[in-house]
Amino acid sequence: MESYRLGRGLRQGDTVAIVAPAAPLAAETVTGAEQVLRDLGYVSVLGRTVEESWGYLAGSDELRARDLEWAFADPAVQAILCLRGGYGTTRFLDLLDYDRIRANPKLFIGFSDITALHTVFRQRCAMATIHGPMALSLGREPTAYTLGQFAAGLQEPVPAGPLQLPPGRQLEPLVPGTASGTLCGGNMMLLSVTTGTPYALDGTDGLLLLEEIGEDAYALDRMLRQFEQSGLIARAAGILFGTFHDCMPTESRDGEFTVREVAAYYAERWGKPALWGVPAGHEKDNAWLPFGVPARMEVGVSEAVLTIEKVKEQRHE
């Protein structure tokens, strides 16, 4: 199993850079996220993109690429928090200086459109990253679970042990079995649009997380079939279905397949260990998941467990 470098855990007074690699966001939400960081004992600094807007993007492709590189290269910054998803990261993947990023591994946190960056940082920079809450959700009254995951993760980036779940929530078995591998994946649309490009997820021996927002069951079916036909599923060790916020239908009507039925169909078709219900994605409860870190999934007939393996923290002062 390959090893990926992970930025160190934060100490009180450390600086977190907020950058916008994708879409822009209203100023009041940014202020709320900054307050959360202050309350946790950290200093925040805003990248140039946070106050930029170019149509549906937070500045030009060149600006967003350079802003991201600045956050990695600046020795005063210890962690990087993405503002939000939306759209835009795939536009500048060919503009990034990966050598510069590789030389400065730091905690890098985000999800949704940020999936493309998780993939390239892992595959081109040998860097582990964090699939987790962004400034958008932190600045809009995060749940106790999300805030707790974020606060604990900043201090201990690899939360070794069984994944903590929101109260009353359980992981649901789809296909029994046990698999070990590095966590990877993310938003299905981003994994789909990068398929066939130099920035596609390889996913070999990975525990593949899949999450989505606002897509109909047939559209999810299309992407899952694409992942199968492209070889991604064959390379993966196991499948983790996350949240599918506003994906319809959730209940059967007029003979239509529900979102869960589509997931279950493909999980059974693939025959790899698979579970449903990881609190990762666009719902209010959003876990801290270290991508590129070893994990183990144990799926029984009636229960399932996802365990993050303990790894030695690599400090980069």
mmCIF file of N, CA and C in Angstrom, residues 206-267:
data_model
loop_
_atom_site.group_PDB
_atom_site.id
_atom_site.type_symbol
_atom_site.label_atom_id
_atom_site.label_comp_id
_atom_site.label_asym_id
_atom_site.label_seq_id
_atom_site.Cartn_x
_atom_site.Cartn_y
_atom_site.Cartn_z
ATOM 1 N N GLY A 206 -8.016 1.039 -3.535
ATOM 2 C CA GLY A 206 -8.615 2.064 -2.697
ATOM 3 C C GLY A 206 -9.971 1.666 -2.152
ATOM 4 N N LEU A 207 -10.349 2.301 -1.040
ATOM 5 C CA LEU A 207 -11.726 2.249 -0.568
ATOM 6 C C LEU A 207 -12.393 3.483 -1.150
ATOM 7 N N LEU A 208 -13.245 3.262 -2.136
ATOM 8 C CA LEU A 208 -13.757 4.325 -2.995
ATOM 9 C C LEU A 208 -15.023 4.948 -2.425
ATOM 10 N N LEU A 209 -14.918 6.210 -1.986
ATOM 11 C CA LEU A 209 -16.079 6.960 -1.511
ATOM 12 C C LEU A 209 -16.795 7.589 -2.699
ATOM 13 N N LEU A 210 -18.118 7.463 -2.719
ATOM 14 C CA LEU A 210 -18.935 8.064 -3.766
ATOM 15 C C LEU A 210 -20.060 8.862 -3.110
ATOM 16 N N GLU A 211 -20.176 10.150 -3.462
ATOM 17 C CA GLU A 211 -21.257 10.988 -2.945
ATOM 18 C C GLU A 211 -21.726 11.919 -4.049
ATOM 19 N N GLU A 212 -22.968 12.448 -3.894
ATOM 20 C CA GLU A 212 -23.491 13.322 -4.945
ATOM 21 C C GLU A 212 -24.592 14.217 -4.391
ATOM 22 N N ILE A 213 -24.948 15.221 -5.174
ATOM 23 C CA ILE A 213 -26.020 16.146 -4.808
ATOM 24 C C ILE A 213 -26.857 16.463 -6.044
ATOM 25 N N GLY A 214 -28.178 16.471 -5.871
ATOM 26 C CA GLY A 214 -29.085 16.972 -6.884
ATOM 27 C C GLY A 214 -29.143 16.217 -8.190
ATOM 28 N N GLU A 215 -28.857 14.930 -8.181
ATOM 29 C CA GLU A 215 -28.924 14.139 -9.410
ATOM 30 C C GLU A 215 -30.026 13.082 -9.295
ATOM 31 N N ASP A 216 -30.698 12.809 -10.410
ATOM 32 C CA ASP A 216 -31.705 11.754 -10.433
ATOM 33 C C ASP A 216 -31.037 10.387 -10.446
ATOM 34 N N ALA A 217 -31.813 9.381 -10.067
ATOM 35 C CA ALA A 217 -31.279 8.023 -9.978
ATOM 36 C C ALA A 217 -30.674 7.555 -11.296
ATOM 37 N N TYR A 218 -31.312 7.910 -12.421
ATOM 38 C CA TYR A 218 -30.782 7.451 -13.712
ATOM 39 C C TYR A 218 -29.422 8.072 -14.009
ATOM 40 N N ALA A 219 -29.208 9.315 -13.552
ATOM 41 C CA ALA A 219 -27.914 9.968 -13.774
ATOM 42 C C ALA A 219 -26.832 9.306 -12.924
ATOM 43 N N LEU A 220 -27.191 8.900 -11.715
ATOM 44 C CA LEU A 220 -26.247 8.165 -10.876
ATOM 45 C C LEU A 220 -25.922 6.823 -11.512
ATOM 46 N N ASP A 221 -26.942 6.169 -12.063
ATOM 47 C CA ASP A 221 -26.756 4.904 -12.776
ATOM 48 C C ASP A 221 -25.741 5.077 -13.904
ATOM 49 N N ARG A 222 -25.893 6.150 -14.661
ATOM 50 C CA ARG A 222 -24.994 6.417 -15.791
ATOM 51 C C ARG A 222 -23.544 6.530 -15.332
ATOM 52 N N MET A 223 -23.326 7.264 -14.232
ATOM 53 C CA MET A 223 -21.961 7.450 -13.748
ATOM 54 C C MET A 223 -21.391 6.164 -13.159
ATOM 55 N N LEU A 224 -22.204 5.422 -12.434
ATOM 56 C CA LEU A 224 -21.730 4.163 -11.868
ATOM 57 C C LEU A 224 -21.344 3.182 -12.969
ATOM 58 N N ARG A 225 -22.138 3.170 -14.033
ATOM 59 C CA ARG A 225 -21.787 2.299 -15.166
ATOM 60 C C ARG A 225 -20.481 2.768 -15.810
ATOM 61 N N GLN A 226 -20.295 4.073 -15.898
ATOM 62 C CA GLN A 226 -19.050 4.605 -16.451
ATOM 63 C C GLN A 226 -17.854 4.187 -15.607
ATOM 64 N N PHE A 227 -17.989 4.259 -14.281
ATOM 65 C CA PHE A 227 -16.887 3.855 -13.408
ATOM 66 C C PHE A 227 -16.558 2.376 -13.605
ATOM 67 N N GLU A 228 -17.571 1.592 -13.840
ATOM 68 C CA GLU A 228 -17.352 0.170 -14.117
ATOM 69 C C GLU A 228 -16.632 -0.019 -15.447
ATOM 70 N N GLN A 229 -17.123 0.637 -16.481
ATOM 71 C CA GLN A 229 -16.567 0.442 -17.823
ATOM 72 C C GLN A 229 -15.170 1.026 -17.969
ATOM 73 N N SER A 230 -14.840 2.033 -17.162
ATOM 74 C CA SER A 230 -13.514 2.652 -17.241
ATOM 75 C C SER A 230 -12.453 1.855 -16.485
ATOM 76 N N GLY A 231 -12.880 0.888 -15.675
ATOM 77 C CA GLY A 231 -11.934 0.086 -14.904
ATOM 78 C C GLY A 231 -11.722 0.556 -13.481
ATOM 79 N N LEU A 232 -12.332 1.684 -13.107
ATOM 80 C CA LEU A 232 -12.140 2.211 -11.755
ATOM 81 C C LEU A 232 -12.624 1.220 -10.698
ATOM 82 N N ILE A 233 -13.780 0.638 -10.919
ATOM 83 C CA ILE A 233 -14.335 -0.288 -9.935
ATOM 84 C C ILE A 233 -13.475 -1.540 -9.821
ATOM 85 N N ALA A 234 -12.992 -2.036 -10.944
ATOM 86 C CA ALA A 234 -12.149 -3.239 -10.914
ATOM 87 C C ALA A 234 -10.882 -3.004 -10.102
ATOM 88 N N ARG A 235 -10.371 -1.778 -10.113
ATOM 89 C CA ARG A 235 -9.136 -1.467 -9.378
ATOM 90 C C ARG A 235 -9.382 -1.250 -7.888
ATOM 91 N N ALA A 236 -10.596 -0.849 -7.527
ATOM 92 C CA ALA A 236 -10.901 -0.532 -6.132
ATOM 93 C C ALA A 236 -11.021 -1.798 -5.289
ATOM 94 N N ALA A 237 -10.752 -1.638 -3.987
ATOM 95 C CA ALA A 237 -10.871 -2.771 -3.060
ATOM 96 C C ALA A 237 -12.258 -2.858 -2.444
ATOM 97 N N GLY A 238 -12.906 -1.711 -2.271
ATOM 98 C CA GLY A 238 -14.227 -1.685 -1.657
ATOM 99 C C GLY A 238 -14.932 -0.379 -1.980
ATOM 100 N N ILE A 239 -16.261 -0.350 -1.753
ATOM 101 C CA ILE A 239 -17.076 0.797 -2.130
ATOM 102 C C ILE A 239 -17.773 1.374 -0.908
ATOM 103 N N LEU A 240 -17.638 2.694 -0.722
ATOM 104 C CA LEU A 240 -18.269 3.421 0.374
ATOM 105 C C LEU A 240 -19.250 4.428 -0.214
ATOM 106 N N PHE A 241 -20.534 4.190 -0.064
ATOM 107 C CA PHE A 241 -21.514 5.166 -0.528
ATOM 108 C C PHE A 241 -21.749 6.192 0.574
ATOM 109 N N GLY A 242 -21.544 7.471 0.230
ATOM 110 C CA GLY A 242 -21.733 8.547 1.182
ATOM 111 C C GLY A 242 -23.150 9.069 1.149
ATOM 112 N N THR A 243 -23.319 10.391 1.200
ATOM 113 C CA THR A 243 -24.654 10.974 1.182
ATOM 114 C C THR A 243 -25.035 11.376 -0.234
ATOM 115 N N PHE A 244 -26.343 11.390 -0.485
ATOM 116 C CA PHE A 244 -26.875 11.726 -1.806
ATOM 117 C C PHE A 244 -27.975 12.766 -1.624
ATOM 118 N N HIS A 245 -27.540 13.951 -1.214
ATOM 119 C CA HIS A 245 -28.457 15.036 -0.866
ATOM 120 C C HIS A 245 -29.254 15.495 -2.088
ATOM 121 N N ASP A 246 -30.571 15.555 -1.932
ATOM 122 C CA ASP A 246 -31.475 15.994 -3.005
ATOM 123 C C ASP A 246 -31.372 15.134 -4.259
ATOM 124 N N CYS A 247 -30.919 13.904 -4.129
ATOM 125 C CA CYS A 247 -30.931 12.964 -5.251
ATOM 126 C C CYS A 247 -32.243 12.183 -5.180
ATOM 127 N N MET A 248 -32.949 12.120 -6.296
ATOM 128 C CA MET A 248 -34.295 11.554 -6.316
ATOM 129 C C MET A 248 -34.409 10.388 -7.313
ATOM 130 N N PRO A 249 -35.385 9.491 -7.023
ATOM 131 C CA PRO A 249 -36.269 9.458 -5.861
ATOM 132 C C PRO A 249 -35.635 8.706 -4.697
ATOM 133 N N THR A 250 -36.092 9.060 -3.488
ATOM 134 C CA THR A 250 -35.645 8.343 -2.298
ATOM 135 C C THR A 250 -36.653 7.271 -1.900
ATOM 136 N N GLU A 251 -37.874 7.386 -2.413
ATOM 137 C CA GLU A 251 -38.908 6.384 -2.168
ATOM 138 C C GLU A 251 -39.458 5.915 -3.507
ATOM 139 N N SER A 252 -39.795 4.635 -3.580
ATOM 140 C CA SER A 252 -40.261 4.055 -4.836
ATOM 141 C C SER A 252 -41.621 4.623 -5.232
ATOM 142 N N ARG A 253 -41.749 5.001 -6.495
ATOM 143 C CA ARG A 253 -43.029 5.461 -7.015
ATOM 144 C C ARG A 253 -43.128 5.080 -8.485
ATOM 145 N N ASP A 254 -44.267 4.561 -8.855
ATOM 146 C CA ASP A 254 -44.539 4.178 -10.243
ATOM 147 C C ASP A 254 -43.461 3.262 -10.816
ATOM 148 N N GLY A 255 -42.918 2.402 -9.973
ATOM 149 C CA GLY A 255 -41.942 1.436 -10.458
ATOM 150 C C GLY A 255 -40.544 1.970 -10.680
ATOM 151 N N GLU A 256 -40.298 3.245 -10.328
ATOM 152 C CA GLU A 256 -38.959 3.815 -10.516
ATOM 153 C C GLU A 256 -37.969 3.230 -9.510
ATOM 154 N N PHE A 257 -36.704 3.165 -9.910
ATOM 155 C CA PHE A 257 -35.657 2.769 -8.979
ATOM 156 C C PHE A 257 -35.332 3.936 -8.061
ATOM 157 N N THR A 258 -35.177 3.657 -6.778
ATOM 158 C CA THR A 258 -34.710 4.686 -5.856
ATOM 159 C C THR A 258 -33.192 4.797 -5.957
ATOM 160 N N VAL A 259 -32.657 5.869 -5.389
ATOM 161 C CA VAL A 259 -31.210 6.068 -5.386
ATOM 162 C C VAL A 259 -30.517 4.901 -4.681
ATOM 163 N N ARG A 260 -31.064 4.488 -3.551
ATOM 164 C CA ARG A 260 -30.442 3.389 -2.818
ATOM 165 C C ARG A 260 -30.529 2.082 -3.603
ATOM 166 N N GLU A 261 -31.613 1.869 -4.308
ATOM 167 C CA GLU A 261 -31.739 0.652 -5.112
ATOM 168 C C GLU A 261 -30.705 0.611 -6.231
ATOM 169 N N VAL A 262 -30.440 1.763 -6.833
ATOM 170 C CA VAL A 262 -29.414 1.825 -7.879
ATOM 171 C C VAL A 262 -28.048 1.484 -7.287
ATOM 172 N N ALA A 263 -27.742 2.074 -6.130
ATOM 173 C CA ALA A 263 -26.460 1.786 -5.479
ATOM 174 C C ALA A 263 -26.353 0.307 -5.125
ATOM 175 N N ALA A 264 -27.427 -0.256 -4.578
ATOM 176 C CA ALA A 264 -27.409 -1.666 -4.181
ATOM 177 C C ALA A 264 -27.254 -2.580 -5.389
ATOM 178 N N TYR A 265 -27.896 -2.225 -6.497
ATOM 179 C CA TYR A 265 -27.784 -3.038 -7.714
ATOM 180 C C TYR A 265 -26.331 -3.132 -8.170
ATOM 181 N N TYR A 266 -25.673 -1.971 -8.244
ATOM 182 C CA TYR A 266 -24.286 -1.977 -8.720
ATOM 183 C C TYR A 266 -23.346 -2.623 -7.711
ATOM 184 N N ALA A 267 -23.602 -2.395 -6.432
ATOM 185 C CA ALA A 267 -22.754 -3.024 -5.417
ATOM 186 C C ALA A 267 -22.805 -4.544 -5.547
#
